[in-house]
mmCIF file with all atom_site columns, C-alpha atoms in Angstrom:
data_model
loop_
_atom_site.group_PDB
_atom_site.id
_atom_site.type_symbol
_atom_site.label_atom_id
_atom_site.label_alt_id
_atom_site.label_comp_id
_atom_site.label_asym_id
_atom_site.label_entity_id
_atom_site.label_seq_id
_atom_site.pdbx_PDB_ins_code
_atom_site.Cartn_x
_atom_site.Cartn_y
_atom_site.Cartn_z
_atom_site.occupancy
_atom_site.B_iso_or_equiv
_atom_site.pdbx_formal_charge
_atom_site.auth_seq_id
_atom_site.auth_comp_id
_atom_site.auth_asym_id
_atom_site.auth_atom_id
_atom_site.pdbx_PDB_model_num
ATOM 1   C CA . MET A 1 1   ? 128.761 117.918 -33.478 1.00 52.00 ? 1   MET A CA 1
ATOM 2   C CA . SER A 1 2   ? 125.219 116.958 -32.891 1.00 56.00 ? 2   SER A CA 1
ATOM 3   C CA . ASP A 1 3   ? 125.880 114.893 -29.987 1.00 81.00 ? 3   ASP A CA 1
ATOM 4   C CA . VAL A 1 4   ? 124.435 116.093 -26.446 1.00 83.00 ? 4   VAL A CA 1
ATOM 5   C CA . PHE A 1 5   ? 126.663 115.249 -23.516 1.00 85.00 ? 5   PHE A CA 1
ATOM 6   C CA . GLU A 1 6   ? 124.876 116.225 -20.726 1.00 83.00 ? 6   GLU A CA 1
ATOM 7   C CA . TYR A 1 7   ? 125.069 115.153 -16.466 1.00 85.00 ? 7   TYR A CA 1
ATOM 8   C CA . ARG A 1 8   ? 121.990 116.065 -13.639 1.00 84.00 ? 8   ARG A CA 1
ATOM 9   C CA . VAL A 1 9   ? 122.307 116.198 -10.488 1.00 86.00 ? 9   VAL A CA 1
ATOM 10  C CA . GLN A 1 10  ? 118.992 115.544 -9.075  1.00 88.00 ? 10  GLN A CA 1
ATOM 11  C CA . ALA A 1 11  ? 116.698 114.464 -6.071  1.00 89.00 ? 11  ALA A CA 1
ATOM 12  C CA . ARG A 1 12  ? 114.519 112.210 -7.687  1.00 92.00 ? 12  ARG A CA 1
ATOM 13  C CA . ASN A 1 13  ? 117.333 108.923 -7.428  1.00 92.00 ? 13  ASN A CA 1
ATOM 14  C CA . PRO A 1 14  ? 116.968 105.688 -6.113  1.00 94.00 ? 14  PRO A CA 1
ATOM 15  C CA . VAL A 1 15  ? 118.019 106.429 -2.418  1.00 95.00 ? 15  VAL A CA 1
ATOM 16  C CA . MET A 1 16  ? 115.581 109.029 -1.638  1.00 96.00 ? 16  MET A CA 1
ATOM 17  C CA . TYR A 1 17  ? 112.668 106.298 -3.042  1.00 97.00 ? 17  TYR A CA 1
ATOM 18  C CA . LEU A 1 18  ? 114.506 103.818 0.062   1.00 97.00 ? 18  LEU A CA 1
ATOM 19  C CA . LEU A 1 19  ? 114.987 106.638 2.230   1.00 97.00 ? 19  LEU A CA 1
ATOM 20  C CA . LEU A 1 20  ? 111.339 106.958 1.642   1.00 97.00 ? 20  LEU A CA 1
ATOM 21  C CA . GLY A 1 21  ? 110.474 103.168 2.132   1.00 97.00 ? 21  GLY A CA 1
ATOM 22  C CA . ALA A 1 22  ? 112.354 103.174 5.351   1.00 97.00 ? 22  ALA A CA 1
ATOM 23  C CA . ALA A 1 23  ? 110.643 106.327 6.597   1.00 97.00 ? 23  ALA A CA 1
ATOM 24  C CA . ILE A 1 24  ? 106.588 104.715 5.759   1.00 97.00 ? 24  ILE A CA 1
ATOM 25  C CA . ALA A 1 25  ? 107.525 101.528 7.675   1.00 96.00 ? 25  ALA A CA 1
ATOM 26  C CA . LEU A 1 26  ? 108.394 103.300 10.560  1.00 95.00 ? 26  LEU A CA 1
ATOM 27  C CA . THR A 1 27  ? 105.550 105.842 10.230  1.00 96.00 ? 27  THR A CA 1
ATOM 28  C CA . ARG A 1 28  ? 103.315 102.317 10.078  1.00 96.00 ? 28  ARG A CA 1
ATOM 29  C CA . TYR A 1 29  ? 105.810 100.602 13.215  1.00 95.00 ? 29  TYR A CA 1
ATOM 30  C CA . GLY A 1 30  ? 104.658 103.634 15.217  1.00 94.00 ? 30  GLY A CA 1
ATOM 31  C CA . LEU A 1 31  ? 100.995 102.986 14.004  1.00 92.00 ? 31  LEU A CA 1
ATOM 32  C CA . VAL A 1 32  ? 100.866 99.637  14.691  1.00 94.00 ? 32  VAL A CA 1
ATOM 33  C CA . HIS A 1 33  ? 102.632 99.540  18.362  1.00 92.00 ? 33  HIS A CA 1
ATOM 34  C CA . PRO A 1 34  ? 101.036 101.690 20.775  1.00 86.00 ? 34  PRO A CA 1
ATOM 35  C CA . GLY A 1 35  ? 104.013 102.110 22.412  1.00 88.00 ? 35  GLY A CA 1
ATOM 36  C CA . TYR A 1 36  ? 106.634 103.535 19.809  1.00 92.00 ? 36  TYR A CA 1
ATOM 37  C CA . ARG A 1 37  ? 104.246 106.825 18.550  1.00 92.00 ? 37  ARG A CA 1
ATOM 38  C CA . LEU A 1 38  ? 107.823 108.606 18.663  1.00 94.00 ? 38  LEU A CA 1
ATOM 39  C CA . ILE A 1 39  ? 108.929 106.606 16.313  1.00 93.00 ? 39  ILE A CA 1
ATOM 40  C CA . GLY A 1 40  ? 105.806 107.021 14.346  1.00 93.00 ? 40  GLY A CA 1
ATOM 41  C CA . CYS A 1 41  ? 106.124 110.320 14.917  1.00 94.00 ? 41  CYS A CA 1
ATOM 42  C CA . LEU A 1 42  ? 109.599 110.774 13.462  1.00 96.00 ? 42  LEU A CA 1
ATOM 43  C CA . GLY A 1 43  ? 108.705 108.515 10.370  1.00 96.00 ? 43  GLY A CA 1
ATOM 44  C CA . ALA A 1 44  ? 105.806 110.977 9.728   1.00 96.00 ? 44  ALA A CA 1
ATOM 45  C CA . ALA A 1 45  ? 108.290 114.266 9.542   1.00 97.00 ? 45  ALA A CA 1
ATOM 46  C CA . ALA A 1 46  ? 110.827 111.815 7.836   1.00 97.00 ? 46  ALA A CA 1
ATOM 47  C CA . CYS A 1 47  ? 108.299 111.046 4.952   1.00 97.00 ? 47  CYS A CA 1
ATOM 48  C CA . ALA A 1 48  ? 107.428 114.763 4.923   1.00 97.00 ? 48  ALA A CA 1
ATOM 49  C CA . ALA A 1 49  ? 110.568 116.186 4.360   1.00 97.00 ? 49  ALA A CA 1
ATOM 50  C CA . ILE A 1 50  ? 111.451 113.474 1.865   1.00 97.00 ? 50  ILE A CA 1
ATOM 51  C CA . LEU A 1 51  ? 108.494 113.759 -0.175  1.00 97.00 ? 51  LEU A CA 1
ATOM 52  C CA . TRP A 1 52  ? 108.830 117.786 0.001   1.00 96.00 ? 52  TRP A CA 1
ATOM 53  C CA . ARG A 1 53  ? 112.040 117.044 -1.658  1.00 94.00 ? 53  ARG A CA 1
ATOM 54  C CA . LEU A 1 54  ? 110.947 114.700 -4.262  1.00 94.00 ? 54  LEU A CA 1
ATOM 55  C CA . VAL A 1 55  ? 108.077 117.000 -5.614  1.00 95.00 ? 55  VAL A CA 1
ATOM 56  C CA . VAL A 1 56  ? 110.752 119.923 -5.331  1.00 92.00 ? 56  VAL A CA 1
ATOM 57  C CA . ASN A 1 57  ? 113.129 117.853 -7.056  1.00 90.00 ? 57  ASN A CA 1
ATOM 58  C CA . PRO A 1 58  ? 116.061 120.431 -6.915  1.00 88.00 ? 58  PRO A CA 1
ATOM 59  C CA . LYS A 1 59  ? 118.679 119.704 -9.342  1.00 89.00 ? 59  LYS A CA 1
ATOM 60  C CA . SER A 1 60  ? 121.802 121.642 -10.957 1.00 89.00 ? 60  SER A CA 1
ATOM 61  C CA . GLY A 1 61  ? 124.101 120.340 -14.050 1.00 89.00 ? 61  GLY A CA 1
ATOM 62  C CA . PHE A 1 62  ? 124.462 121.359 -17.960 1.00 90.00 ? 62  PHE A CA 1
ATOM 63  C CA . ARG A 1 63  ? 123.806 120.253 -21.169 1.00 91.00 ? 63  ARG A CA 1
ATOM 64  C CA . LEU A 1 64  ? 126.610 120.624 -24.050 1.00 91.00 ? 64  LEU A CA 1
ATOM 65  C CA . THR A 1 65  ? 125.334 120.400 -27.827 1.00 90.00 ? 65  THR A CA 1
ATOM 66  C CA . GLY A 1 66  ? 127.001 121.855 -30.685 1.00 88.00 ? 66  GLY A CA 1
ATOM 67  C CA . LYS A 1 67  ? 125.653 125.054 -30.474 1.00 92.00 ? 67  LYS A CA 1
ATOM 68  C CA . MET A 1 68  ? 125.131 126.216 -27.449 1.00 93.00 ? 68  MET A CA 1
ATOM 69  C CA . ILE A 1 69  ? 125.327 125.064 -22.879 1.00 94.00 ? 69  ILE A CA 1
ATOM 70  C CA . GLU A 1 70  ? 122.982 124.914 -21.134 1.00 93.00 ? 70  GLU A CA 1
ATOM 71  C CA . VAL A 1 71  ? 123.559 125.290 -17.301 1.00 92.00 ? 71  VAL A CA 1
ATOM 72  C CA . PHE A 1 72  ? 121.301 124.860 -14.352 1.00 90.00 ? 72  PHE A CA 1
ATOM 73  C CA . GLY A 1 73  ? 121.305 125.290 -10.635 1.00 86.00 ? 73  GLY A CA 1
ATOM 74  C CA . PRO A 1 74  ? 118.381 124.618 -8.258  1.00 85.00 ? 74  PRO A CA 1
ATOM 75  C CA . ALA A 1 75  ? 116.739 128.236 -9.023  1.00 85.00 ? 75  ALA A CA 1
ATOM 76  C CA . TRP A 1 76  ? 118.407 129.637 -11.662 1.00 88.00 ? 76  TRP A CA 1
ATOM 77  C CA . HIS A 1 77  ? 119.063 128.399 -15.565 1.00 90.00 ? 77  HIS A CA 1
ATOM 78  C CA . ARG A 1 78  ? 121.062 130.040 -18.547 1.00 93.00 ? 78  ARG A CA 1
ATOM 79  C CA . ILE A 1 79  ? 121.693 129.154 -22.462 1.00 94.00 ? 79  ILE A CA 1
ATOM 80  C CA . VAL A 1 80  ? 124.896 130.314 -23.670 1.00 94.00 ? 80  VAL A CA 1
ATOM 81  C CA . PRO A 1 81  ? 125.482 129.935 -27.275 1.00 95.00 ? 81  PRO A CA 1
ATOM 82  C CA . LEU A 1 82  ? 129.052 128.482 -27.868 1.00 93.00 ? 82  LEU A CA 1
ATOM 83  C CA . ARG A 1 83  ? 130.613 131.661 -29.939 1.00 94.00 ? 83  ARG A CA 1
ATOM 84  C CA . GLN A 1 84  ? 130.077 133.372 -26.857 1.00 95.00 ? 84  GLN A CA 1
ATOM 85  C CA . VAL A 1 85  ? 132.637 131.198 -24.724 1.00 94.00 ? 85  VAL A CA 1
ATOM 86  C CA . GLU A 1 86  ? 136.436 132.579 -25.038 1.00 94.00 ? 86  GLU A CA 1
ATOM 87  C CA . THR A 1 87  ? 137.618 129.813 -22.727 1.00 94.00 ? 87  THR A CA 1
ATOM 88  C CA . VAL A 1 88  ? 136.825 126.754 -20.308 1.00 94.00 ? 88  VAL A CA 1
ATOM 89  C CA . LEU A 1 89  ? 138.785 126.493 -17.404 1.00 93.00 ? 89  LEU A CA 1
ATOM 90  C CA . ILE A 1 90  ? 139.253 122.978 -15.728 1.00 90.00 ? 90  ILE A CA 1
ATOM 91  C CA . SER A 1 91  ? 140.425 122.402 -12.646 1.00 86.00 ? 91  SER A CA 1
ATOM 92  C CA . GLY A 1 92  ? 140.601 120.480 -9.308  1.00 75.00 ? 92  GLY A CA 1
ATOM 93  C CA . ALA A 1 93  ? 141.425 117.443 -11.126 1.00 62.00 ? 93  ALA A CA 1
ATOM 94  C CA . GLU A 1 94  ? 144.416 116.586 -8.847  1.00 64.00 ? 94  GLU A CA 1
ATOM 95  C CA . ARG A 1 95  ? 142.068 116.695 -5.736  1.00 65.00 ? 95  ARG A CA 1
ATOM 96  C CA . GLY A 1 96  ? 139.140 114.196 -7.172  1.00 66.00 ? 96  GLY A CA 1
ATOM 97  C CA . GLN A 1 97  ? 136.679 116.900 -7.236  1.00 78.00 ? 97  GLN A CA 1
ATOM 98  C CA . THR A 1 98  ? 136.612 118.470 -11.213 1.00 82.00 ? 98  THR A CA 1
ATOM 99  C CA . GLN A 1 99  ? 135.400 122.323 -11.425 1.00 86.00 ? 99  GLN A CA 1
ATOM 100 C CA . CYS A 1 100 ? 134.503 123.419 -15.304 1.00 89.00 ? 100 CYS A CA 1
ATOM 101 C CA . LEU A 1 101 ? 134.871 127.317 -15.149 1.00 91.00 ? 101 LEU A CA 1
ATOM 102 C CA . LEU A 1 102 ? 133.201 129.489 -18.709 1.00 94.00 ? 102 LEU A CA 1
ATOM 103 C CA . ARG A 1 103 ? 134.878 132.821 -19.062 1.00 95.00 ? 103 ARG A CA 1
ATOM 104 C CA . LEU A 1 104 ? 132.247 134.469 -21.673 1.00 94.00 ? 104 LEU A CA 1
ATOM 105 C CA . THR A 1 105 ? 133.602 136.912 -24.020 1.00 93.00 ? 105 THR A CA 1
ATOM 106 C CA . ASP A 1 106 ? 131.544 139.830 -21.953 1.00 93.00 ? 106 ASP A CA 1
ATOM 107 C CA . GLY A 1 107 ? 134.134 139.149 -19.576 1.00 91.00 ? 107 GLY A CA 1
ATOM 108 C CA . SER A 1 108 ? 131.855 137.466 -16.845 1.00 93.00 ? 108 SER A CA 1
ATOM 109 C CA . ASP A 1 109 ? 132.577 134.017 -15.634 1.00 92.00 ? 109 ASP A CA 1
ATOM 110 C CA . LEU A 1 110 ? 130.120 131.109 -15.590 1.00 92.00 ? 110 LEU A CA 1
ATOM 111 C CA . PRO A 1 111 ? 130.499 127.719 -13.135 1.00 90.00 ? 111 PRO A CA 1
ATOM 112 C CA . VAL A 1 112 ? 129.390 124.442 -14.422 1.00 88.00 ? 112 VAL A CA 1
ATOM 113 C CA . PRO A 1 113 ? 127.849 122.808 -11.992 1.00 86.00 ? 113 PRO A CA 1
ATOM 114 C CA . ALA A 1 114 ? 128.164 119.092 -11.594 1.00 78.00 ? 114 ALA A CA 1
ATOM 115 C CA . THR A 1 115 ? 131.407 118.441 -12.906 1.00 80.00 ? 115 THR A CA 1
ATOM 116 C CA . GLY A 1 116 ? 132.798 116.810 -10.192 1.00 78.00 ? 116 GLY A CA 1
ATOM 117 C CA . TRP A 1 117 ? 132.023 113.407 -11.474 1.00 77.00 ? 117 TRP A CA 1
ATOM 118 C CA . PHE A 1 118 ? 134.285 113.803 -14.560 1.00 81.00 ? 118 PHE A CA 1
ATOM 119 C CA . ARG A 1 119 ? 137.860 113.326 -15.035 1.00 83.00 ? 119 ARG A CA 1
ATOM 120 C CA . ALA A 1 120 ? 139.486 116.193 -16.403 1.00 84.00 ? 120 ALA A CA 1
ATOM 121 C CA . GLU A 1 121 ? 140.741 114.430 -19.794 1.00 87.00 ? 121 GLU A CA 1
ATOM 122 C CA . THR A 1 122 ? 136.868 113.993 -20.498 1.00 87.00 ? 122 THR A CA 1
ATOM 123 C CA . LEU A 1 123 ? 135.561 117.387 -19.818 1.00 88.00 ? 123 LEU A CA 1
ATOM 124 C CA . ALA A 1 124 ? 138.372 118.890 -21.968 1.00 89.00 ? 124 ALA A CA 1
ATOM 125 C CA . GLU A 1 125 ? 137.823 116.394 -25.136 1.00 91.00 ? 125 GLU A CA 1
ATOM 126 C CA . GLU A 1 126 ? 134.090 117.347 -24.792 1.00 90.00 ? 126 GLU A CA 1
ATOM 127 C CA . PHE A 1 127 ? 134.581 120.914 -24.769 1.00 91.00 ? 127 PHE A CA 1
ATOM 128 C CA . GLN A 1 128 ? 137.540 120.646 -27.529 1.00 92.00 ? 128 GLN A CA 1
ATOM 129 C CA . ALA A 1 129 ? 135.307 118.563 -29.806 1.00 91.00 ? 129 ALA A CA 1
ATOM 130 C CA . ARG A 1 130 ? 132.778 121.347 -30.166 1.00 91.00 ? 130 ARG A CA 1
ATOM 131 C CA . GLY A 1 131 ? 135.926 123.732 -31.207 1.00 90.00 ? 131 GLY A CA 1
ATOM 132 C CA . LEU A 1 132 ? 136.382 125.535 -27.526 1.00 92.00 ? 132 LEU A CA 1
ATOM 133 C CA . ARG A 1 133 ? 139.391 126.337 -26.023 1.00 92.00 ? 133 ARG A CA 1
ATOM 134 C CA . VAL A 1 134 ? 140.399 124.885 -23.137 1.00 92.00 ? 134 VAL A CA 1
ATOM 135 C CA . LEU A 1 135 ? 142.613 125.533 -20.450 1.00 90.00 ? 135 LEU A CA 1
ATOM 136 C CA . VAL A 1 136 ? 143.333 122.550 -17.694 1.00 83.00 ? 136 VAL A CA 1
#
């Protein structure tokens, strides 16, 4: 299978850019109207925080190919060949928050982040299409 199945959650998204625009507007309002300097200061602090988050861009997610799964979080990154994956455990579908855990051949477990948006059936189909054993 040559198709890539990928999902990531990151700070660079439309909501963050809308928040940045609102913070810039507050900052400008505080600078133009002298009686509202506090609003301008709060807007500037919000601009700084939002810009920091956009520059650092913490992200988590996974990329599943025909030969490997790449799993990454805000401060870590790991690539695992599919031949090292013994079982894929999928849970939480009944609560609406799907979680996925890879049980590796060395006995360790590797959580797969950013799977909460998927139905358990969708994840199971993607892993099974690559020849992996899935337990739901």
